[in-house]
Amino acid sequence: MPQHAAPPRRSPFLPRLLLGAALAGALLPAWAADLRIGLSSDVTSLDPHFVNIAPNIAFSDHVFDTLVKSDAKGKLVPGLAESWRALSPTTWEFKLRQGVVFSDGTPLTAEDVVFSLDRPATIKNSPGPFTSYTNQIIKKEAIDAHTVHLHTASAYGPLPLDLISIYVVSKKAAENAATEDFNSGKALIGTGPFKFAAFRKGERIEVTRNERYWGKRPEWDKVTFRILASGAPRLSALLAGDVDVIENVPAADLARLKTNPQVTLAQHTTWRTLFWQLDQFRDQSPFITDHAGKPLAKNPLKDLRVRQAISKAINRQALVDRTLEGLAVPASNINAPGIFGYNDAIPMDTYDPAGARKLLAKAGYPDGFSLTIHGTNNRYINDEQVVQTVAQFLNRIGIKTKVDTQPVATYFGKARAHEYSFALLGWGSLAADFTLRAIAGTPDPDTGWGTWNWGKYSNPKVDELVSRALAAVEPAERERFARDAAGAALADLAVIPSHHQLATWGLRKGFAYDGRIDEFTFAHEIRSAR
């Protein structure tokens, strides 16, 4: 296949421009066959089975493949499996592509698939395990080199959707490997469009084109991912020509960028919903006190009336319009509109601070209480400002609120260890029952339920409806149960929905990207536009 000419590239010797000058200035071209991407969140590990968070998953797609993939709009499409079918309600067959090899030349076989599905359960100390996607598989069979049968204990319709999250690694390379062996590149052998070149944690990752890739060859000889978690430096890098593409364009700069002829913006609706997780399992919660700083005798967040008061105190439309500058829509559901199982009968909580104060009084807190709320400061759109804005809303109803935001690399570990009382989380999924299983399902390490249920919420009715949705092989029946489960969870305020994000990418002139519903930035889908 002939090599493509790459888009314009600014000379690396030109000095970095100040933001204002860069907005007005021209980006001087040169030509090269590599691509530089500014990422908005750190990739904490290159091990594709270590932690189930979006930045790590997005990178994994460059080096590895899954049996089933999703396209830019969230539709399931063939990956390493060219076809799949349910042989019975409890048995699925996956037929692998012929002729696929890993980047080291080793042929892909069914044994690699079985090993990859077994591996997540062997990962120790994962801050976000993948086992919720694999625990329902009770038996895995390599029928021949290109046929895999997966068995579940009971009927389980959405198994193919689970498998978009499990990357297939080389058994030969990874059988005795630790997570650090992936970070060093030793075990980072995949069938994806690129292969490993270098990794400097917290700074950059470099990959080169995998000439053995089975699919459409990417346009780029080399891709460099730079970790630029702060918005201003990330945008400055784009405008100075230090990177070619950035994700999560700072909302405050969108209007100016739209008038800059040297920059193209790409936007896409997204699956990501942001919501608040609340401690609902401890009698005394670590960041809740009276106004004098004395721990309360009981945890007010366990009272539905308090949760309702907090939800009514949040002016979601103002949050979207002002804090998020229009890059979101208010949320009533735990998943975004258009996602499988979205329940449009769930009402949006009306902003009602007076009603919120009445609910607090009925719950026994007429003067409110004191609360520290936690969130990230480098993961979601204007996340630190979102936390601060919600704190202001809560202050208005008598909940004296402090704010503590942290980098995502620190935050997730502490949140999953249940160190917080009230914490922000963003979650994206292609199905409501999947989200509810992870976010609102009663935590159970044996089944993988509740792996991201930080507040340890538990409701047998929700569990039952989610179980019935997951057991339904017929799509309409499954979606009906998923919607009912969402309605039950949100009526009980298992979490407090905030907003659904829009995703925005910034590209230098000469580059094009259509964007994705999952918000991922895939170098193999970025192209030259001349």
Short mmCIF file of C-alpha atoms in Angstrom, two decimals:
data_model
loop_
_atom_site.label_atom_id
_atom_site.label_comp_id
_atom_site.label_asym_id
_atom_site.label_seq_id
_atom_site.Cartn_x
_atom_site.Cartn_y
_atom_site.Cartn_z
CA MET A 1 0.00 0.00 0.00
CA PRO A 2 1.49 3.40 -0.94
CA GLN A 3 2.46 5.71 1.87
CA HIS A 4 0.17 8.70 2.37
CA ALA A 5 1.46 12.24 2.54
CA ALA A 6 0.93 13.68 6.00
CA PRO A 7 -0.77 16.98 6.83
CA PRO A 8 1.07 20.23 7.49
CA ARG A 9 3.49 20.18 10.41
CA ARG A 10 4.92 23.22 12.07
CA SER A 11 8.67 23.31 12.50
CA PRO A 12 9.63 22.21 16.02
CA PHE A 13 12.15 25.07 16.20
CA LEU A 14 9.51 27.79 16.18
CA PRO A 15 8.99 29.25 19.66
CA ARG A 16 5.82 28.62 21.63
CA LEU A 17 3.36 31.45 21.12
CA LEU A 18 1.29 33.08 23.80
CA LEU A 19 -2.36 32.13 23.60
CA GLY A 20 -3.61 35.44 22.27
CA ALA A 21 -0.93 35.66 19.60
CA ALA A 22 -1.43 32.05 18.62
CA LEU A 23 -5.12 32.59 18.05
CA ALA A 24 -4.34 35.31 15.57
CA GLY A 25 -1.21 33.85 13.99
CA ALA A 26 -0.65 31.39 11.18
CA LEU A 27 0.65 27.87 11.70
CA LEU A 28 3.62 27.41 9.40
CA PRO A 29 3.67 24.11 7.48
CA ALA A 30 6.28 21.46 6.96
CA TRP A 31 5.76 17.81 6.02
CA ALA A 32 6.23 14.67 8.04
CA ALA A 33 4.63 11.22 8.40
CA ASP A 34 3.95 11.24 12.11
CA LEU A 35 1.14 12.45 14.34
CA ARG A 36 1.23 14.12 17.76
CA ILE A 37 -1.78 14.00 20.07
CA GLY A 38 -2.33 15.93 23.29
CA LEU A 39 -4.25 13.80 25.77
CA SER A 40 -6.29 15.37 28.56
CA SER A 41 -5.84 12.53 31.07
CA ASP A 42 -2.93 10.42 32.16
CA VAL A 43 -2.60 6.85 30.93
CA THR A 44 -1.69 5.19 34.20
CA SER A 45 -0.83 1.74 32.86
CA LEU A 46 -0.29 0.08 29.48
CA ASP A 47 -1.54 -3.26 30.80
CA PRO A 48 -4.94 -3.59 29.04
CA HIS A 49 -6.40 -5.64 31.92
CA PHE A 50 -5.14 -3.67 34.92
CA VAL A 51 -7.63 -0.83 35.41
CA ASN A 52 -10.95 -0.18 33.72
CA ILE A 53 -10.73 3.57 33.09
CA ALA A 54 -11.29 5.38 29.80
CA PRO A 55 -7.79 6.86 29.15
CA ASN A 56 -6.15 3.44 29.52
CA ILE A 57 -8.81 1.74 27.41
CA ALA A 58 -8.47 4.34 24.65
CA PHE A 59 -4.73 3.76 24.45
CA SER A 60 -5.11 -0.03 24.49
CA ASP A 61 -7.10 0.15 21.26
CA HIS A 62 -3.96 1.29 19.43
CA VAL A 63 -1.93 -1.80 20.32
CA PHE A 64 -4.57 -4.48 20.96
CA ASP A 65 -7.89 -5.65 19.54
CA THR A 66 -11.08 -7.03 21.05
CA LEU A 67 -13.25 -9.81 19.69
CA VAL A 68 -16.10 -7.34 19.16
CA LYS A 69 -15.62 -3.61 18.56
CA SER A 70 -17.90 -0.59 18.54
CA ASP A 71 -17.91 2.00 15.79
CA ALA A 72 -17.95 5.78 16.28
CA LYS A 73 -21.71 5.77 16.93
CA GLY A 74 -21.65 2.86 19.37
CA LYS A 75 -22.78 0.09 16.99
CA LEU A 76 -21.20 -3.33 17.50
CA VAL A 77 -18.97 -4.41 14.60
CA PRO A 78 -16.59 -7.36 14.05
CA GLY A 79 -13.13 -7.18 15.60
CA LEU A 80 -10.92 -10.22 15.93
CA ALA A 81 -14.12 -12.22 15.72
CA GLU A 82 -15.49 -12.00 12.19
CA SER A 83 -18.82 -13.42 13.43
CA TRP A 84 -20.60 -14.56 16.57
CA ARG A 85 -23.89 -16.25 17.42
CA ALA A 86 -25.78 -17.70 20.36
CA LEU A 87 -25.84 -21.49 20.02
CA SER A 88 -28.16 -21.53 23.04
CA PRO A 89 -29.12 -19.01 25.75
CA THR A 90 -25.98 -20.08 27.65
CA THR A 91 -23.49 -20.79 24.85
CA TRP A 92 -21.95 -18.33 22.39
CA GLU A 93 -19.71 -19.12 19.46
CA PHE A 94 -17.07 -16.69 18.14
CA LYS A 95 -15.31 -17.32 14.83
CA LEU A 96 -11.87 -15.68 14.63
CA ARG A 97 -10.46 -14.01 11.55
CA GLN A 98 -8.05 -16.08 9.53
CA GLY A 99 -4.46 -14.93 9.09
CA VAL A 100 -4.24 -12.48 12.01
CA VAL A 101 -0.81 -12.26 13.62
CA PHE A 102 0.58 -10.38 16.61
CA SER A 103 3.11 -7.62 16.08
CA ASP A 104 5.93 -10.10 16.75
CA GLY A 105 4.66 -12.37 13.95
CA THR A 106 3.04 -15.00 16.19
CA PRO A 107 -0.32 -16.20 14.80
CA LEU A 108 -3.45 -15.36 16.78
CA THR A 109 -5.28 -18.48 17.99
CA ALA A 110 -8.24 -19.33 20.16
CA GLU A 111 -5.79 -20.10 22.98
CA ASP A 112 -4.80 -16.42 23.09
CA VAL A 113 -8.48 -15.47 23.41
CA VAL A 114 -9.12 -17.93 26.25
CA PHE A 115 -5.99 -16.74 28.05
CA SER A 116 -7.04 -13.08 27.67
CA LEU A 117 -10.51 -13.77 29.09
CA ASP A 118 -8.98 -15.59 32.06
CA ARG A 119 -6.33 -12.96 32.81
CA PRO A 120 -8.45 -10.11 34.36
CA ALA A 121 -9.31 -12.35 37.32
CA THR A 122 -5.61 -12.89 38.02
CA ILE A 123 -4.76 -9.18 38.31
CA LYS A 124 -4.06 -8.25 41.92
CA ASN A 125 -4.71 -4.84 43.50
CA SER A 126 -6.52 -3.45 40.48
CA PRO A 127 -8.13 -0.08 41.31
CA GLY A 128 -10.82 -0.86 38.70
CA PRO A 129 -11.02 -4.49 37.60
CA PHE A 130 -12.42 -5.80 34.31
CA THR A 131 -13.95 -8.83 35.99
CA SER A 132 -17.51 -7.54 35.67
CA TYR A 133 -17.12 -8.30 31.95
CA THR A 134 -15.74 -11.82 32.41
CA ASN A 135 -17.19 -13.27 35.61
CA GLN A 136 -20.39 -14.40 33.92
CA ILE A 137 -18.36 -16.74 31.67
CA ILE A 138 -18.07 -20.06 33.52
CA LYS A 139 -16.33 -22.03 30.80
CA LYS A 140 -14.16 -21.12 27.83
CA GLU A 141 -13.37 -23.57 25.05
CA ALA A 142 -10.89 -23.36 22.21
CA ILE A 143 -12.77 -25.65 19.79
CA ASP A 144 -10.10 -25.22 17.13
CA ALA A 145 -7.51 -22.55 16.27
CA HIS A 146 -10.21 -20.11 15.11
CA THR A 147 -13.32 -21.07 17.09
CA VAL A 148 -14.13 -20.18 20.69
CA HIS A 149 -17.17 -21.26 22.69
CA LEU A 150 -18.08 -19.27 25.79
CA HIS A 151 -20.53 -20.68 28.32
CA THR A 152 -22.50 -18.81 30.97
CA ALA A 153 -24.26 -20.25 34.01
CA SER A 154 -27.59 -18.83 32.91
CA ALA A 155 -29.03 -17.03 29.91
CA TYR A 156 -26.95 -13.97 29.17
CA GLY A 157 -27.86 -11.88 26.13
CA PRO A 158 -25.32 -9.02 26.18
CA LEU A 159 -22.12 -11.09 26.18
CA PRO A 160 -20.87 -9.62 22.85
CA LEU A 161 -21.19 -6.14 24.33
CA ASP A 162 -19.12 -7.20 27.34
CA LEU A 163 -16.34 -8.30 25.05
CA ILE A 164 -15.73 -4.85 23.54
CA SER A 165 -13.88 -4.15 26.82
CA ILE A 166 -11.56 -7.17 26.93
CA TYR A 167 -8.42 -6.81 24.83
CA VAL A 168 -6.73 -9.91 23.47
CA VAL A 169 -3.07 -10.25 24.41
CA SER A 170 -0.45 -12.72 23.28
CA LYS A 171 -0.40 -15.74 25.58
CA LYS A 172 3.22 -16.30 24.62
CA ALA A 173 4.23 -12.77 25.64
CA ALA A 174 1.95 -12.27 28.65
CA GLU A 175 1.62 -15.68 30.32
CA ASN A 176 4.25 -14.94 32.97
CA ALA A 177 4.18 -11.17 32.68
CA ALA A 178 3.37 -8.62 35.36
CA THR A 179 1.78 -5.25 34.73
CA GLU A 180 5.23 -3.64 34.75
CA ASP A 181 6.22 -5.87 31.83
CA PHE A 182 3.49 -4.19 29.79
CA ASN A 183 4.65 -0.73 30.86
CA SER A 184 8.20 -1.55 29.78
CA GLY A 185 6.97 -2.86 26.42
CA LYS A 186 8.22 -6.39 27.02
CA ALA A 187 4.73 -7.90 27.09
CA LEU A 188 3.03 -5.21 24.97
CA ILE A 189 2.48 -7.47 21.96
CA GLY A 190 -0.86 -7.04 20.25
CA THR A 191 -2.69 -7.34 16.95
CA GLY A 192 -3.69 -3.65 16.81
CA PRO A 193 -2.79 -0.97 14.24
CA PHE A 194 0.31 0.19 16.14
CA LYS A 195 3.11 -1.35 18.17
CA PHE A 196 4.95 -0.09 21.22
CA ALA A 197 7.96 2.24 20.93
CA ALA A 198 8.38 4.10 24.25
CA PHE A 199 6.59 5.05 27.47
CA ARG A 200 7.50 7.78 29.93
CA LYS A 201 4.80 7.62 32.57
CA GLY A 202 3.00 10.89 33.09
CA GLU A 203 4.70 12.44 30.04
CA ARG A 204 4.33 10.60 26.75
CA ILE A 205 3.75 7.34 24.89
CA GLU A 206 5.14 6.57 21.45
CA VAL A 207 3.91 3.92 19.03
CA THR A 208 4.81 3.03 15.44
CA ARG A 209 2.69 1.55 12.68
CA ASN A 210 2.20 -2.20 12.88
CA GLU A 211 2.96 -3.40 9.38
CA ARG A 212 1.41 -6.78 10.23
CA TYR A 213 -1.98 -5.27 11.13
CA TRP A 214 -4.92 -7.22 9.70
CA GLY A 215 -7.18 -4.21 9.14
CA LYS A 216 -6.96 -0.90 7.32
CA ARG A 217 -3.47 0.45 7.79
CA PRO A 218 -3.26 3.71 9.73
CA GLU A 219 -1.93 6.73 7.93
CA TRP A 220 0.84 7.44 10.42
CA ASP A 221 4.33 5.95 10.67
CA LYS A 222 4.62 7.15 14.26
CA VAL A 223 2.24 8.55 16.86
CA THR A 224 3.28 10.42 19.99
CA PHE A 225 0.75 10.83 22.78
CA ARG A 226 1.63 13.67 25.14
CA ILE A 227 0.00 13.85 28.56
CA LEU A 228 -1.29 17.44 28.86
CA ALA A 229 -3.83 17.24 31.65
CA SER A 230 -4.31 21.00 32.09
CA GLY A 231 -6.45 22.74 29.49
CA ALA A 232 -4.36 25.87 28.88
CA PRO A 233 -1.05 24.08 28.19
CA ARG A 234 -2.87 21.55 26.00
CA LEU A 235 -4.42 24.29 23.88
CA SER A 236 -1.17 26.26 23.75
CA ALA A 237 0.61 23.15 22.48
CA LEU A 238 -1.90 22.87 19.64
CA LEU A 239 -1.67 26.54 18.68
CA ALA A 240 2.12 26.55 18.87
CA GLY A 241 2.30 23.50 16.60
CA ASP A 242 3.75 21.23 19.28
CA VAL A 243 0.87 18.78 18.80
CA ASP A 244 -1.51 18.23 15.88
CA VAL A 245 -4.65 17.15 17.72
CA ILE A 246 -5.97 17.67 21.24
CA GLU A 247 -8.95 16.24 23.04
CA ASN A 248 -11.21 18.07 25.50
CA VAL A 249 -10.76 21.58 24.14
CA PRO A 250 -11.19 24.05 27.03
CA ALA A 251 -14.74 25.30 26.96
CA ALA A 252 -13.76 28.94 27.55
CA ASP A 253 -11.75 29.02 24.32
CA LEU A 254 -14.27 27.48 21.92
CA ALA A 255 -15.72 30.77 20.67
CA ARG A 256 -12.29 32.15 19.77
CA LEU A 257 -11.16 28.92 18.16
CA LYS A 258 -14.19 28.88 15.87
CA THR A 259 -12.88 32.06 14.25
CA ASN A 260 -9.31 30.79 13.83
CA PRO A 261 -8.80 29.56 10.23
CA GLN A 262 -5.81 27.46 11.29
CA VAL A 263 -7.86 25.31 13.67
CA THR A 264 -10.69 22.84 13.07
CA LEU A 265 -13.07 21.72 15.78
CA ALA A 266 -14.76 18.32 15.85
CA GLN A 267 -17.67 17.64 18.20
CA HIS A 268 -19.64 14.51 18.97
CA THR A 269 -22.41 13.62 21.37
CA THR A 270 -21.07 11.35 24.04
CA TRP A 271 -22.12 8.42 26.17
CA ARG A 272 -20.56 9.93 29.30
CA THR A 273 -22.83 10.87 32.19
CA LEU A 274 -21.49 12.62 35.27
CA PHE A 275 -23.13 11.95 38.61
CA TRP A 276 -22.51 12.07 42.33
CA GLN A 277 -21.80 8.95 44.36
CA LEU A 278 -22.95 9.13 48.00
CA ASP A 279 -21.83 7.11 51.00
CA GLN A 280 -24.88 4.97 51.76
CA PHE A 281 -23.36 2.19 53.86
CA ARG A 282 -21.64 3.74 56.91
CA ASP A 283 -23.44 5.04 59.97
CA GLN A 284 -20.72 7.68 60.30
CA SER A 285 -19.20 9.03 57.11
CA PRO A 286 -15.66 10.47 57.12
CA PHE A 287 -16.40 13.88 55.60
CA ILE A 288 -19.71 14.73 57.27
CA THR A 289 -19.90 16.73 60.51
CA ASP A 290 -22.07 19.25 62.27
CA HIS A 291 -21.22 22.91 61.73
CA ALA A 292 -18.81 22.82 64.68
CA GLY A 293 -16.81 20.03 63.08
CA LYS A 294 -18.12 17.22 65.30
CA PRO A 295 -18.95 13.92 63.54
CA LEU A 296 -22.68 13.30 63.26
CA ALA A 297 -24.22 10.38 65.10
CA LYS A 298 -25.74 9.08 61.88
CA ASN A 299 -24.97 9.47 58.20
CA PRO A 300 -27.55 11.82 56.62
CA LEU A 301 -26.81 10.53 53.09
CA LYS A 302 -28.51 7.24 53.99
CA ASP A 303 -31.80 9.17 54.22
CA LEU A 304 -33.63 9.40 50.88
CA ARG A 305 -35.05 12.81 51.85
CA VAL A 306 -31.52 14.20 52.19
CA ARG A 307 -30.54 12.78 48.82
CA GLN A 308 -33.67 14.32 47.32
CA ALA A 309 -32.82 17.67 48.91
CA ILE A 310 -29.32 17.61 47.44
CA SER A 311 -30.68 16.76 44.00
CA LYS A 312 -33.21 19.60 44.15
CA ALA A 313 -30.45 22.01 45.26
CA ILE A 314 -28.48 21.51 42.02
CA ASN A 315 -29.41 23.90 39.23
CA ARG A 316 -28.41 21.64 36.36
CA GLN A 317 -29.30 24.06 33.59
CA ALA A 318 -27.21 26.84 35.13
CA LEU A 319 -24.37 24.37 35.63
CA VAL A 320 -24.50 23.46 31.94
CA ASP A 321 -24.91 27.01 30.65
CA ARG A 322 -22.33 28.74 32.83
CA THR A 323 -19.84 26.31 34.34
CA LEU A 324 -19.78 23.95 31.35
CA GLU A 325 -20.37 26.70 28.75
CA GLY A 326 -22.90 24.63 26.85
CA LEU A 327 -20.73 21.52 26.46
CA ALA A 328 -23.27 19.26 28.18
CA VAL A 329 -26.97 18.68 28.70
CA PRO A 330 -28.70 18.25 32.09
CA ALA A 331 -29.16 14.63 33.17
CA SER A 332 -32.02 12.75 34.73
CA ASN A 333 -30.67 9.29 33.88
CA ILE A 334 -27.53 7.37 34.66
CA ASN A 335 -26.92 6.99 30.88
CA ALA A 336 -27.15 9.46 28.01
CA PRO A 337 -30.14 9.73 25.64
CA GLY A 338 -29.95 7.22 22.82
CA ILE A 339 -28.08 4.65 24.90
CA PHE A 340 -29.73 1.22 25.21
CA GLY A 341 -32.05 1.25 28.23
CA TYR A 342 -32.34 5.02 28.59
CA ASN A 343 -35.59 5.71 30.47
CA ASP A 344 -37.20 8.92 29.24
CA ALA A 345 -39.96 8.58 31.85
CA ILE A 346 -37.54 9.49 34.64
CA PRO A 347 -38.26 13.15 35.48
CA MET A 348 -35.55 15.79 35.69
CA ASP A 349 -35.33 17.12 39.24
CA THR A 350 -36.50 20.74 39.24
CA TYR A 351 -34.20 23.29 40.85
CA ASP A 352 -36.01 24.04 44.12
CA PRO A 353 -33.81 25.28 46.98
CA ALA A 354 -36.82 26.10 49.16
CA GLY A 355 -38.18 22.59 48.71
CA ALA A 356 -34.71 21.21 49.42
CA ARG A 357 -34.55 23.03 52.77
CA LYS A 358 -37.97 21.64 53.71
CA LEU A 359 -36.80 18.10 52.93
CA LEU A 360 -33.70 18.61 55.08
CA ALA A 361 -35.86 19.79 57.95
CA LYS A 362 -38.17 16.78 57.65
CA ALA A 363 -35.11 14.53 57.75
CA GLY A 364 -34.00 16.17 61.01
CA TYR A 365 -31.47 18.66 59.65
CA PRO A 366 -33.22 22.06 59.75
CA ASP A 367 -29.85 23.81 60.04
CA GLY A 368 -28.12 21.50 57.57
CA PHE A 369 -24.72 19.98 58.25
CA SER A 370 -21.14 20.25 56.98
CA LEU A 371 -19.81 18.20 54.07
CA THR A 372 -16.61 17.91 52.04
CA ILE A 373 -17.23 16.92 48.44
CA HIS A 374 -14.54 15.39 46.25
CA GLY A 375 -13.87 15.36 42.53
CA THR A 376 -11.21 15.28 39.86
CA ASN A 377 -9.42 18.33 38.50
CA ASN A 378 -8.06 16.86 35.25
CA ARG A 379 -10.50 14.24 33.98
CA TYR A 380 -13.81 15.75 32.83
CA ILE A 381 -14.86 19.02 31.20
CA ASN A 382 -14.29 21.82 33.74
CA ASP A 383 -14.49 19.21 36.48
CA GLU A 384 -12.94 21.31 39.24
CA GLN A 385 -15.34 24.16 38.46
CA VAL A 386 -18.26 21.71 38.45
CA VAL A 387 -17.39 20.59 41.97
CA GLN A 388 -17.06 24.20 43.14
CA THR A 389 -20.40 25.15 41.58
CA VAL A 390 -22.23 22.28 43.22
CA ALA A 391 -20.66 23.27 46.55
CA GLN A 392 -22.19 26.72 46.13
CA PHE A 393 -25.61 25.21 45.42
CA LEU A 394 -25.40 23.07 48.57
CA ASN A 395 -24.30 26.03 50.69
CA ARG A 396 -27.54 27.77 49.73
CA ILE A 397 -29.68 25.09 51.38
CA GLY A 398 -27.68 24.99 54.61
CA ILE A 399 -25.18 22.26 53.79
CA LYS A 400 -21.89 23.97 54.55
CA THR A 401 -19.66 22.55 51.85
CA LYS A 402 -15.90 22.33 51.33
CA VAL A 403 -14.24 21.23 48.09
CA ASP A 404 -11.32 18.86 47.59
CA THR A 405 -10.29 18.06 44.01
CA GLN A 406 -7.41 15.83 42.97
CA PRO A 407 -5.68 14.47 39.86
CA VAL A 408 -7.40 11.39 38.50
CA ALA A 409 -4.42 9.13 39.23
CA THR A 410 -4.82 9.83 42.95
CA TYR A 411 -8.57 10.30 43.07
CA PHE A 412 -9.82 6.99 41.67
CA GLY A 413 -7.79 4.85 44.03
CA LYS A 414 -9.06 6.71 47.08
CA ALA A 415 -12.64 6.76 45.84
CA ARG A 416 -12.64 3.03 45.17
CA ALA A 417 -11.28 2.52 48.69
CA HIS A 418 -14.44 4.31 49.94
CA GLU A 419 -12.49 7.18 51.48
CA TYR A 420 -15.01 9.85 50.44
CA SER A 421 -18.55 10.75 51.47
CA PHE A 422 -19.69 12.53 48.30
CA ALA A 423 -17.72 12.10 45.08
CA LEU A 424 -17.98 12.91 41.38
CA LEU A 425 -17.77 10.15 38.76
CA GLY A 426 -18.21 10.09 35.00
CA TRP A 427 -19.32 6.86 33.36
CA GLY A 428 -19.83 5.83 29.77
CA SER A 429 -21.48 2.64 28.57
CA LEU A 430 -23.45 1.42 25.58
CA ALA A 431 -26.19 -0.07 27.81
CA ALA A 432 -28.01 1.00 30.97
CA ASP A 433 -27.99 -2.49 32.51
CA PHE A 434 -24.20 -2.57 32.18
CA THR A 435 -23.90 0.78 33.92
CA LEU A 436 -26.29 -0.19 36.69
CA ARG A 437 -24.44 -3.45 37.30
CA ALA A 438 -21.20 -1.54 37.90
CA ILE A 439 -22.54 1.62 39.56
CA ALA A 440 -25.65 0.59 41.50
CA GLY A 441 -25.40 -3.19 41.80
CA THR A 442 -24.82 -4.56 45.28
CA PRO A 443 -21.03 -4.97 45.49
CA ASP A 444 -19.94 -8.59 45.15
CA PRO A 445 -16.32 -9.42 44.28
CA ASP A 446 -17.29 -12.94 43.21
CA THR A 447 -19.65 -11.72 40.47
CA GLY A 448 -17.95 -8.42 39.72
CA TRP A 449 -21.11 -6.46 40.50
CA GLY A 450 -20.72 -3.00 42.01
CA THR A 451 -17.07 -2.59 41.02
CA TRP A 452 -17.59 1.20 40.78
CA ASN A 453 -20.29 1.47 43.44
CA TRP A 454 -18.25 3.74 45.71
CA GLY A 455 -21.14 4.42 48.09
CA LYS A 456 -22.01 0.69 48.41
CA TYR A 457 -25.63 1.38 47.52
CA SER A 458 -27.75 -1.78 47.68
CA ASN A 459 -31.32 -2.34 46.56
CA PRO A 460 -32.61 -5.91 45.95
CA LYS A 461 -35.25 -4.62 43.51
CA VAL A 462 -32.62 -2.93 41.35
CA ASP A 463 -30.43 -6.02 41.47
CA GLU A 464 -33.32 -8.22 40.39
CA LEU A 465 -34.30 -5.99 37.45
CA VAL A 466 -30.70 -5.71 36.26
CA SER A 467 -30.32 -9.49 36.51
CA ARG A 468 -33.46 -10.01 34.43
CA ALA A 469 -32.23 -7.54 31.82
CA LEU A 470 -28.88 -9.28 31.54
CA ALA A 471 -30.54 -12.69 31.27
CA ALA A 472 -32.80 -11.63 28.39
CA VAL A 473 -31.54 -12.76 24.98
CA GLU A 474 -34.36 -10.98 23.14
CA PRO A 475 -33.38 -7.25 22.82
CA ALA A 476 -36.82 -5.71 23.45
CA GLU A 477 -37.31 -7.70 26.63
CA ARG A 478 -33.81 -6.85 27.83
CA GLU A 479 -34.34 -3.14 27.22
CA ARG A 480 -37.65 -3.13 29.07
CA PHE A 481 -36.00 -4.57 32.18
CA ALA A 482 -33.05 -2.19 31.83
CA ARG A 483 -35.39 0.81 31.75
CA ASP A 484 -37.31 -0.45 34.77
CA ALA A 485 -34.03 -0.96 36.65
CA ALA A 486 -32.94 2.57 35.84
CA GLY A 487 -36.28 3.91 37.04
CA ALA A 488 -36.02 2.03 40.35
CA ALA A 489 -32.40 3.11 40.96
CA LEU A 490 -33.06 6.78 40.21
CA ALA A 491 -36.30 6.91 42.21
CA ASP A 492 -34.15 5.84 45.16
CA LEU A 493 -31.32 8.18 44.09
CA ALA A 494 -28.71 5.46 44.05
CA VAL A 495 -26.63 8.26 42.57
CA ILE A 496 -27.48 11.88 41.78
CA PRO A 497 -27.27 12.54 38.02
CA SER A 498 -25.64 15.81 36.95
CA HIS A 499 -25.07 16.10 33.18
CA HIS A 500 -24.19 14.37 29.92
CA GLN A 501 -20.99 15.63 28.28
CA LEU A 502 -20.30 16.71 24.72
CA ALA A 503 -16.84 15.91 23.41
CA THR A 504 -14.73 18.42 21.46
CA TRP A 505 -11.43 17.88 19.66
CA GLY A 506 -9.15 20.58 18.28
CA LEU A 507 -7.11 19.90 15.15
CA ARG A 508 -4.55 21.89 13.26
CA LYS A 509 -5.44 22.74 9.69
CA GLY A 510 -4.85 19.73 7.46
CA PHE A 511 -6.07 17.13 9.98
CA ALA A 512 -9.56 15.62 10.29
CA TYR A 513 -11.37 13.53 12.89
CA ASP A 514 -15.06 12.66 13.07
CA GLY A 515 -15.10 12.07 16.83
CA ARG A 516 -16.70 9.20 18.73
CA ILE A 517 -19.61 8.66 21.12
CA ASP A 518 -17.19 7.00 23.56
CA GLU A 519 -15.01 10.17 23.59
CA PHE A 520 -11.94 8.13 22.65
CA THR A 521 -9.18 9.68 20.56
CA PHE A 522 -8.01 7.05 18.09
CA ALA A 523 -4.95 7.88 16.01
CA HIS A 524 -5.97 5.27 13.44
CA GLU A 525 -9.18 7.24 12.77
CA ILE A 526 -7.43 10.60 12.41
CA ARG A 527 -6.61 11.42 8.81
CA SER A 528 -5.09 14.10 6.64
CA ALA A 529 -7.56 16.54 5.12
CA ARG A 530 -5.99 18.29 2.13
#
